[in-house]
Amino acid sequence: MHEIQLHNTLSGKVEPLLPLKPGQVGMYTCGPTVYDYAHIGNYRTFVFQDILRRFLKWRGLKLNHVMNLTDVDDRIITNAAAAGVGIREYTEKYVQAFFADCKTLNIEAPEHWIRATDHINDMVALIQKLQQNTYTYPSEGSLYYRIAKFKDYGKLSKVDLSGIQAGARVDNDRYEKESARDFALWKAPKPGEHFWETPIGAGRPGWHIECSAMAMKYLGETLDIHTGGIDLAFPHHENEIAQSEAATGKPFVRYWLHAEHLLVEGEKMSKSLGNFFTLRDLFAKGYKPSALRFALASVPYRRQLNFTFDGLQQATSSVERLRNFAARLKSEKFPVGNQRGMAERIAQAANDYDAGLSDDLNTARALAAMFDFVREANIAMDKGEFRQGDVAAALEFLESFDKVFAVLQDTDGERLKELGFGSGEGGVDDAEIEKLVGERQAARARRDFAASDRIRKELADRGIILEDTKDGKVRWKRK
RNA sequence: GGCGCGGUACCCAAGUGGUAAGGGAGAGGUCUGCAAAACCUUUAUGCGUGAGUUCGAUUCUCACCCGCGCCUCCA
């Protein structure tokens, strides 16, 4: 086991992870704003968070992971009003879609999935605390945060406020503010808008306050890890720090982790460029969830990931190679005993794998360790040197790999079906496959290869691939 | 302009002051009744460009070029 090292945006360095309470990690990850279906760029970040989550758990840390769902913001209010429904009703569809997408991508549920609108009181309480500490000022019914009073402002994103002049183009807000960088904690309601009646007045929360309030409610005033997309570092996370630390006087977060963005064909993904994809768009084109997860996970999170369909195809092949190996390990019968040196080799591969992930979640390195082992074990099997006694250890390594990567289980079909893709019909059940395989084996036995190939072709057309193995048996898989 | 990330083979990508992991793709081959899978060989004297430091640089320094992100809502 290697020491877990993570890149902390706060220090700009890779640091050893030393949780506040040894053995336990409190982690807050910024989730989606549920005004529409989340896109693959969002999922790049969510998959990164999931890899982090799974890795920490696999390493035996007790994890308390909170993910928020932002279900109140300008876009939601606008869209809900346009649709003539309440914001809760409007967002529900996208919340459910998000949960379904996560399940499809094998993104584990965090310990707490929470919604902003369920925590208005917590936000109000936090704002009141800021009022007491005189970090706020009112203006036209709204409440603003006075950045000038928070001397550490900019420590996360390294922004230099000295160059920012009030009235510069950053000031798009219609409200009166003391300084251009000041941000709204609580927004006065506009006519017809959804609002909450609270001790600090009628209105709705500003964007940043929800994360401060909810993170501290569930994880305490100082949390170990907070993550999100790189774009959130400023201003969102910077403002979270300002709010939280001004209220408590304590460090808000010890490790800030930010995922780089995903590009599509080298360009920023945007609806106007026509390179904007949701998961459903890709599944409709026939790509598998496991392939997308692999594609998103295989590039280390601090690198921009250039998403291409060619890359998705490459990921598909990589996943197949791993699954083929797992299937071979499980189905082939090897000679009894243990191969000399194989146990040590497996231990070494597992060690290299752990070293990769421990190094700031270097998934590419971890995968290389996995693939190295796959090749070596295949060679041993081809030579007839691999022994049955080593199967268990090899499988154990594969399982530990999949605890984090989660791509080996061949459940793509089922998961897609749950999402509404791939009609139930046309599927071939196992019994029928076994029956046809039996018929083909009989044909082969009497060297009737025409009949044999006909059956293989028929199954192939229905998505079943047959592989004849050395020991005369047949292994099949779904394409 | 400020802050930040990156430019490694056809594609994705790791990496180190001592001579380039891994995956995908292509080509040839082994195995197979034929396939599939697997395996073998092959594809960067080269790591954006130029200069410097060094016995030695892809790895360090400087300059430059190019791509991308943030600075305004954004994963």
XYZ file of C-alpha atoms (C1' of nucleotides) in Angstrom:
554
model
C 0.000 0.000 0.000
C 1.325 3.339 -1.021
C 0.660 6.651 0.631
C -2.291 8.346 -1.037
C -1.210 11.576 -2.703
C -3.596 14.121 -4.151
C -3.169 17.410 -5.933
C -4.491 20.217 -3.785
C -5.551 23.301 -5.709
C -5.063 25.345 -2.552
C -1.317 24.683 -2.441
C -0.888 23.887 -6.105
C 0.987 20.772 -5.061
C 0.547 17.058 -4.769
C 0.260 16.286 -1.060
C -0.201 13.193 1.085
C -3.817 12.741 2.144
C -3.964 13.108 5.905
C -7.609 13.171 6.983
C -8.619 15.239 9.996
C -9.744 12.080 11.731
C -7.426 9.231 10.811
C -9.176 6.574 8.795
C -12.178 8.744 7.987
C -12.760 11.085 5.127
C -15.462 13.715 4.811
C -15.940 14.593 1.176
C -18.227 17.027 -0.586
C -18.617 16.945 -4.339
C -20.451 19.528 -6.383
C -23.206 17.783 -8.279
C -25.328 18.887 -11.211
C -27.674 21.781 -11.600
C -30.821 19.970 -12.564
C -32.213 22.259 -15.232
C -31.564 19.846 -18.091
C -29.969 16.473 -18.812
C -26.356 16.407 -17.701
C -23.830 16.066 -20.530
C -20.709 13.958 -20.937
C -18.551 16.823 -19.719
C -20.439 16.765 -16.449
C -19.959 13.028 -16.283
C -16.245 13.342 -16.779
C -16.205 15.093 -13.443
C -18.707 12.757 -11.837
C -16.780 9.698 -12.963
C -13.611 11.219 -11.555
C -15.397 11.770 -8.254
C -16.613 8.199 -8.352
C -13.128 6.848 -9.013
C -11.860 8.897 -6.087
C -14.682 7.690 -3.898
C -14.219 4.049 -4.809
C -10.452 4.252 -4.433
C -10.646 5.744 -0.938
C -13.136 3.099 0.099
C -11.069 0.328 -1.447
C -8.125 1.589 0.549
C -10.179 1.075 3.657
C -11.054 4.647 4.529
C -14.418 5.270 6.078
C -16.058 7.687 3.759
C -18.781 10.209 4.302
C -19.513 11.568 0.878
C -22.072 14.280 0.232
C -23.208 15.308 -3.220
C -25.571 18.185 -3.778
C -28.174 18.701 -6.447
C -28.645 22.352 -7.254
C -32.350 22.600 -7.817
C -32.812 26.343 -7.590
C -31.053 28.833 -9.842
C -31.858 31.344 -12.560
C -32.167 28.827 -15.358
C -34.437 26.598 -13.338
C -36.672 29.474 -12.339
C -36.868 30.701 -15.920
C -37.507 27.284 -17.423
C -40.040 26.289 -14.807
C -41.941 29.497 -15.308
C -41.914 28.963 -19.053
C -43.261 25.456 -18.544
C -45.846 26.752 -16.125
C -44.851 24.435 -13.310
C -43.261 24.808 -9.901
C -39.505 24.440 -9.625
C -39.772 21.216 -7.681
C -41.932 19.689 -10.338
C -39.692 21.014 -13.085
C -36.472 19.664 -11.590
C -37.817 16.279 -10.566
C -37.534 14.891 -14.075
C -33.873 15.833 -14.327
C -33.084 14.631 -10.851
C -34.453 11.223 -11.742
C -32.619 11.279 -15.068
C -29.394 12.061 -13.235
C -29.864 9.174 -10.819
C -30.580 6.858 -13.728
C -27.532 8.068 -15.656
C -25.289 7.523 -12.650
C -26.562 4.014 -12.255
C -25.927 3.345 -15.923
C -22.362 4.582 -15.625
C -21.792 2.581 -12.438
C -21.388 5.763 -10.436
C -22.015 4.781 -6.853
C -24.519 6.648 -4.750
C -22.786 8.828 -2.164
C -23.757 8.567 1.494
C -25.897 11.669 1.049
C -27.542 12.964 -2.061
C -29.077 16.256 -1.053
C -31.101 18.984 -2.670
C -30.606 22.683 -2.166
C -34.304 23.400 -1.723
C -34.394 21.046 1.256
C -31.828 23.192 3.044
C -33.105 26.735 2.793
C -33.194 27.049 6.583
C -29.561 26.005 6.869
C -28.595 28.612 4.334
C -30.552 31.308 6.122
C -28.865 30.392 9.387
C -25.452 30.650 7.773
C -26.280 34.014 6.252
C -27.417 35.240 9.672
C -24.096 34.223 11.079
C -22.393 36.228 8.360
C -24.633 39.156 9.197
C -23.541 38.969 12.818
C -19.954 38.956 11.690
C -20.705 41.950 9.471
C -19.703 40.336 6.228
C -22.986 41.263 4.596
C -24.807 44.317 3.449
C -28.284 44.782 2.033
C -29.094 46.358 -1.266
C -32.488 46.631 -2.891
C -33.880 43.749 -0.883
C -30.944 41.430 -1.553
C -28.039 40.565 0.705
C -24.469 40.731 -0.522
C -21.164 39.394 0.712
C -18.528 42.053 1.317
C -15.389 40.554 -0.164
C -13.183 43.434 0.949
C -13.614 42.239 4.520
C -12.318 38.739 3.841
C -8.574 39.128 3.544
C -7.886 35.612 2.273
C -10.093 36.098 -0.736
C -8.445 34.596 -3.826
C -6.285 32.045 -2.037
C -7.768 29.136 -3.936
C -7.893 30.457 -7.476
C -5.059 32.961 -6.996
C -7.128 35.776 -8.391
C -5.721 39.182 -7.747
C -8.481 41.540 -6.797
C -6.351 44.652 -6.935
C -6.792 44.891 -10.669
C -10.546 44.572 -10.555
C -12.323 47.859 -10.721
C -15.925 48.306 -9.784
C -17.973 49.058 -12.843
C -15.749 46.982 -15.103
C -17.475 44.522 -17.353
C -17.629 41.944 -14.596
C -20.531 43.871 -13.251
C -23.439 42.429 -15.124
C -25.671 42.547 -12.145
C -28.498 44.965 -12.124
C -28.259 45.392 -8.392
C -26.234 47.972 -6.581
C -23.078 46.518 -5.118
C -20.264 48.062 -3.156
C -17.713 46.228 -5.215
C -17.914 44.417 -8.502
C -16.738 41.124 -7.022
C -19.275 41.070 -4.227
C -21.782 38.315 -4.723
C -25.353 37.703 -3.674
C -26.043 35.584 -0.624
C -29.746 36.091 -0.816
C -31.634 37.450 -3.791
C -34.775 39.537 -3.592
C -37.632 37.971 -5.517
C -38.602 39.380 -8.862
C -42.279 39.611 -9.669
C -43.841 36.242 -10.218
C -40.724 34.384 -9.121
C -40.627 31.531 -6.697
C -39.437 32.740 -3.285
C -39.126 31.715 0.351
C -40.379 33.824 3.255
C -37.572 33.830 5.834
C -36.199 35.835 8.775
C -33.761 37.524 6.407
C -36.538 38.523 4.093
C -38.377 37.070 1.148
C -36.256 35.724 -1.643
C -34.076 32.846 -2.718
C -30.519 31.787 -2.071
C -27.549 32.904 -4.120
C -25.669 30.161 -5.887
C -22.719 29.728 -3.548
C -24.389 29.635 -0.172
C -25.951 26.206 -0.627
C -22.649 24.380 -0.790
C -21.237 26.119 2.260
C -24.345 25.468 4.302
C -24.868 21.886 3.271
C -21.234 20.838 3.351
C -20.829 22.071 6.912
C -24.147 20.641 8.015
C -23.209 17.127 6.988
C -19.440 17.158 7.320
C -18.604 19.693 9.989
C -16.947 23.087 9.749
C -13.773 21.675 8.262
C -14.009 18.997 5.629
C -11.267 16.858 4.211
C -12.032 16.906 0.511
C -14.099 19.094 -1.757
C -14.158 18.551 -5.503
C -15.740 19.838 -8.659
C -14.945 20.846 -12.192
C -12.049 23.220 -12.758
C -14.439 25.987 -13.759
C -15.910 25.972 -10.279
C -12.651 26.941 -8.624
C -13.513 30.524 -9.405
C -15.780 32.007 -8.387
C -17.890 29.253 -6.847
C -15.385 27.561 -4.576
C -13.586 30.784 -3.811
C -16.866 32.202 -2.592
C -17.641 29.092 -0.602
C -14.381 29.572 1.249
C -15.191 33.225 1.879
C -18.626 32.415 3.258
C -17.675 29.433 5.347
C -14.503 30.760 6.877
C -16.011 34.164 7.602
C -18.781 32.377 9.498
C -16.683 29.886 11.457
C -13.196 31.301 11.570
C -11.922 27.846 10.705
C -10.431 26.394 7.537
C -13.309 25.195 5.389
C -11.630 22.539 3.263
C -8.264 20.837 3.574
C -7.967 19.359 0.070
C -9.509 20.939 -2.994
C -9.525 18.711 -6.061
C -10.531 19.952 -9.490
C -11.182 17.943 -12.626
C -10.078 19.359 -15.941
C -12.632 19.762 -18.648
C -13.592 17.478 -21.439
C -13.286 18.737 -24.998
C -15.021 17.249 -28.002
C -12.809 16.792 -31.066
C -10.471 19.377 -29.559
C -13.107 22.019 -29.078
C -15.123 23.190 -26.159
C -18.390 21.351 -26.066
C -21.300 23.630 -26.771
C -24.749 23.364 -28.166
C -24.005 25.904 -30.879
C -21.086 23.862 -32.216
C -23.286 20.818 -32.434
C -20.814 18.753 -30.422
C -22.895 18.557 -27.308
C -23.713 15.063 -26.043
C -25.729 13.605 -23.241
C -25.281 9.983 -22.239
C -28.486 9.138 -24.008
C -27.133 10.574 -27.258
C -24.197 8.179 -27.120
C -26.197 5.141 -26.085
C -28.592 5.842 -28.936
C -25.598 5.536 -31.262
C -24.890 2.097 -29.878
C -21.995 2.777 -27.527
C -21.835 0.912 -24.254
C -21.913 2.520 -20.807
C -18.790 0.608 -19.822
C -16.927 1.994 -22.830
C -17.878 5.537 -21.934
C -16.938 5.026 -18.317
C -13.590 3.608 -19.370
C -12.998 6.460 -21.802
C -13.778 9.025 -19.113
C -11.771 7.269 -16.416
C -8.672 6.292 -18.351
C -7.325 9.814 -18.805
C -6.033 11.163 -15.483
C -8.441 13.735 -14.098
C -6.084 16.697 -14.208
C -5.622 16.409 -17.951
C -8.064 17.804 -20.400
C -9.822 14.873 -21.985
C -10.393 15.095 -25.697
C -13.532 13.116 -26.344
C -13.818 11.547 -29.800
C -15.831 8.700 -31.218
C -12.609 7.043 -32.209
C -11.536 7.232 -28.589
C -14.820 5.736 -27.486
C -14.259 2.872 -29.910
C -10.764 2.376 -28.507
C -12.210 2.241 -25.021
C -14.697 -0.358 -26.178
C -11.838 -2.557 -27.377
C -9.862 -2.062 -24.187
C -12.782 -3.108 -22.036
C -13.290 -6.161 -24.232
C -9.688 -7.175 -23.790
C -10.081 -7.063 -20.023
C -13.360 -8.933 -20.096
C -11.957 -11.587 -22.418
C -9.154 -12.133 -19.982
C -11.509 -12.401 -17.039
C -13.667 -14.864 -18.937
C -10.665 -16.968 -19.868
C -9.488 -17.033 -16.291
C -12.867 -18.225 -15.113
C -13.706 -20.715 -17.841
C -10.460 -22.414 -18.754
C -9.203 -25.428 -16.853
C -5.556 -25.169 -15.968
C -3.239 -27.860 -14.601
C -3.357 -28.262 -10.849
C -0.799 -26.626 -8.620
C 0.853 -23.241 -8.760
C 3.082 -21.743 -11.369
C 6.500 -20.843 -10.070
C 6.667 -17.099 -9.505
C 3.096 -16.347 -10.509
C 1.920 -15.442 -7.013
C 4.762 -12.952 -6.735
C 3.953 -11.569 -10.166
C 0.322 -10.999 -9.229
C 1.345 -9.297 -6.019
C 3.711 -7.080 -7.974
C 1.024 -6.131 -10.486
C -1.410 -5.314 -7.695
C 1.278 -3.231 -6.052
C 1.955 -1.305 -9.270
C -1.750 -0.793 -9.717
C -2.076 0.662 -6.239
C 0.979 2.833 -6.795
C -0.658 4.323 -9.859
C -3.912 5.211 -8.184
C -2.156 6.441 -5.066
C -0.233 8.870 -7.234
C -2.964 11.471 -7.509
C -5.321 8.996 -9.114
C -3.074 8.231 -12.057
C -5.518 5.934 -13.785
C -3.359 5.569 -16.892
C -0.558 4.168 -14.763
C -2.902 1.856 -12.916
C -4.311 0.569 -16.186
C -0.835 -0.077 -17.538
C -0.161 -2.291 -14.511
C -3.380 -4.164 -15.175
C -2.691 -4.663 -18.871
C 0.876 -5.735 -18.235
C -0.434 -8.487 -16.044
C -3.087 -9.494 -18.546
C -0.503 -9.962 -21.255
C 1.883 -11.912 -19.048
C -0.844 -14.171 -17.739
C -2.113 -14.804 -21.266
C 1.378 -15.789 -22.319
C 1.619 -18.200 -19.406
C -1.760 -19.658 -20.321
C -0.795 -20.058 -23.976
C 2.326 -21.899 -22.934
C 0.365 -24.114 -20.606
C 2.325 -22.882 -17.625
C -0.466 -21.085 -15.805
C -1.874 -23.251 -13.015
C -5.278 -23.606 -11.425
C -3.876 -22.697 -8.029
C -3.160 -19.163 -9.232
C -6.649 -18.468 -10.498
C -8.010 -17.243 -7.193
C -5.256 -14.676 -6.686
C -5.585 -13.449 -10.258
C -9.336 -13.081 -9.871
C -8.838 -11.240 -6.627
C -6.617 -8.745 -8.410
C -9.218 -8.305 -11.136
C -11.867 -7.719 -8.516
C -9.839 -5.107 -6.729
C -9.298 -3.454 -10.087
C -12.996 -3.451 -10.752
C -13.852 -2.102 -7.311
C -12.488 1.164 -8.660
C -12.855 1.045 -12.434
C -16.152 -0.856 -12.464
C -16.151 -1.880 -16.111
C -15.712 -5.651 -16.041
C -19.249 -6.745 -15.246
C -20.992 -7.429 -18.510
C -24.219 -5.724 -17.525
C -24.282 -3.058 -20.201
C -27.360 -4.539 -21.807
C -29.336 -4.594 -18.597
C -28.319 -1.093 -17.640
C -29.244 0.244 -21.051
C -32.561 -1.498 -20.877
C -33.296 0.240 -17.597
C -32.591 3.541 -19.305
C -35.020 2.611 -22.028
C -32.560 1.579 -24.710
C -32.311 -1.717 -26.529
C -35.775 -3.158 -26.827
C -36.332 -6.302 -24.833
C -37.140 -8.292 -27.968
C -34.452 -9.890 -30.103
C -32.569 -10.872 -26.994
C -31.473 -14.487 -26.859
C -31.829 -16.278 -23.557
C -29.066 -18.443 -22.186
C -30.969 -21.686 -22.652
C -31.454 -21.056 -26.336
C -27.810 -20.154 -26.751
C -26.728 -23.321 -24.992
C -29.035 -25.355 -27.194
C -27.656 -23.867 -30.407
C -24.099 -24.215 -29.152
C -24.834 -27.877 -28.497
C -26.149 -28.331 -32.019
C -23.116 -26.644 -33.429
C -20.807 -28.826 -31.388
C -22.541 -31.891 -32.791
C -22.110 -30.546 -36.300
C -18.453 -29.924 -35.668
C -18.021 -33.407 -34.292
C -19.219 -34.872 -37.577
C -17.140 -32.275 -39.407
C -20.182 -30.645 -40.916
C -18.609 -27.219 -40.902
C -21.225 -25.696 -43.151
C -23.902 -26.359 -40.553
C -21.558 -25.335 -37.754
C -20.758 -22.011 -39.371
C -24.415 -21.408 -40.140
C -25.269 -21.625 -36.456
C -22.355 -19.443 -35.481
C -23.431 -16.866 -38.023
C -27.015 -16.952 -36.812
C -25.924 -16.325 -33.252
C -23.523 -13.605 -34.344
C -26.356 -11.842 -36.100
C -28.217 -11.909 -32.814
C -25.277 -10.445 -30.929
C -23.709 -13.612 -29.543
C -20.036 -14.262 -30.202
C -18.732 -17.807 -29.954
C -15.163 -18.735 -29.191
C -13.858 -22.268 -29.519
C -11.284 -22.946 -26.860
C -8.294 -25.262 -26.863
C -9.933 -27.888 -24.682
C -12.739 -28.310 -27.207
C -15.268 -26.307 -25.279
C -17.126 -23.225 -26.454
C -17.194 -19.890 -24.680
C -19.768 -17.296 -25.686
C -20.368 -13.656 -24.923
C -22.810 -10.977 -25.852
C -21.538 -8.313 -28.150
C -3.628 41.502 -20.174
C -3.703 38.204 -15.420
C -3.906 33.039 -13.609
C -3.640 27.869 -15.046
C -3.216 23.229 -18.078
C -1.013 20.941 -22.158
C 2.007 19.866 -26.916
C 5.466 12.151 -26.537
C 4.449 7.240 -32.704
C -1.600 6.762 -37.128
C -5.024 7.675 -32.448
C -5.338 7.813 -26.817
C -1.555 8.090 -23.236
C 2.498 6.992 -18.849
C 7.102 8.579 -17.693
C 12.319 9.564 -15.921
C 18.764 13.733 -15.671
C 21.456 8.098 -18.379
C 18.989 6.886 -23.363
C 11.029 6.067 -24.618
C 5.212 2.114 -20.092
C 0.381 0.668 -21.493
C -4.080 0.607 -24.660
C -6.285 1.126 -29.584
C -5.498 0.840 -34.926
C -2.672 -1.002 -39.316
C 0.654 -4.825 -41.587
C 2.832 -9.744 -41.419
C 2.914 -14.367 -38.716
C 1.607 -18.573 -34.981
C -2.637 -21.227 -33.315
C -7.629 -22.779 -35.513
C -11.574 -27.021 -40.064
C -12.484 -21.642 -40.656
C -13.111 -17.923 -37.229
C -12.828 -15.586 -32.524
C -9.671 -15.034 -28.478
C -4.595 -15.194 -27.331
C 0.462 -14.808 -28.616
C 4.819 -13.127 -31.757
C 7.048 -9.475 -35.087
C 6.475 -4.628 -36.858
C 5.050 1.223 -36.596
C 9.186 7.544 -32.192
C 17.795 7.274 -32.613
C 12.573 10.289 -31.167
C 9.400 13.199 -26.924
C 6.337 21.489 -30.278
C 10.851 24.950 -31.899
C 15.551 27.292 -30.700
C 19.377 28.117 -27.290
C 21.635 27.051 -22.520
C 23.222 24.008 -18.036
C 25.405 18.971 -17.923
C 29.867 13.754 -19.176
C 24.781 13.096 -20.741
C 18.024 16.251 -21.445
C 12.297 14.010 -23.694
C 13.082 14.936 -18.403
C 16.330 21.159 -15.595
C 16.683 26.777 -17.246
C 15.371 30.667 -20.706
C 12.968 32.342 -25.028
C 9.561 31.432 -28.748
C 5.426 28.875 -31.422
C 0.793 26.263 -31.081
C -3.797 24.270 -28.562
C -7.164 24.651 -24.439
C -9.385 26.528 -19.910
C -10.637 30.266 -16.142
C -10.906 35.569 -15.191
C -18.851 36.645 -16.757
C -23.452 31.458 -16.056
C -20.779 26.729 -16.663
C -18.524 19.906 -14.555
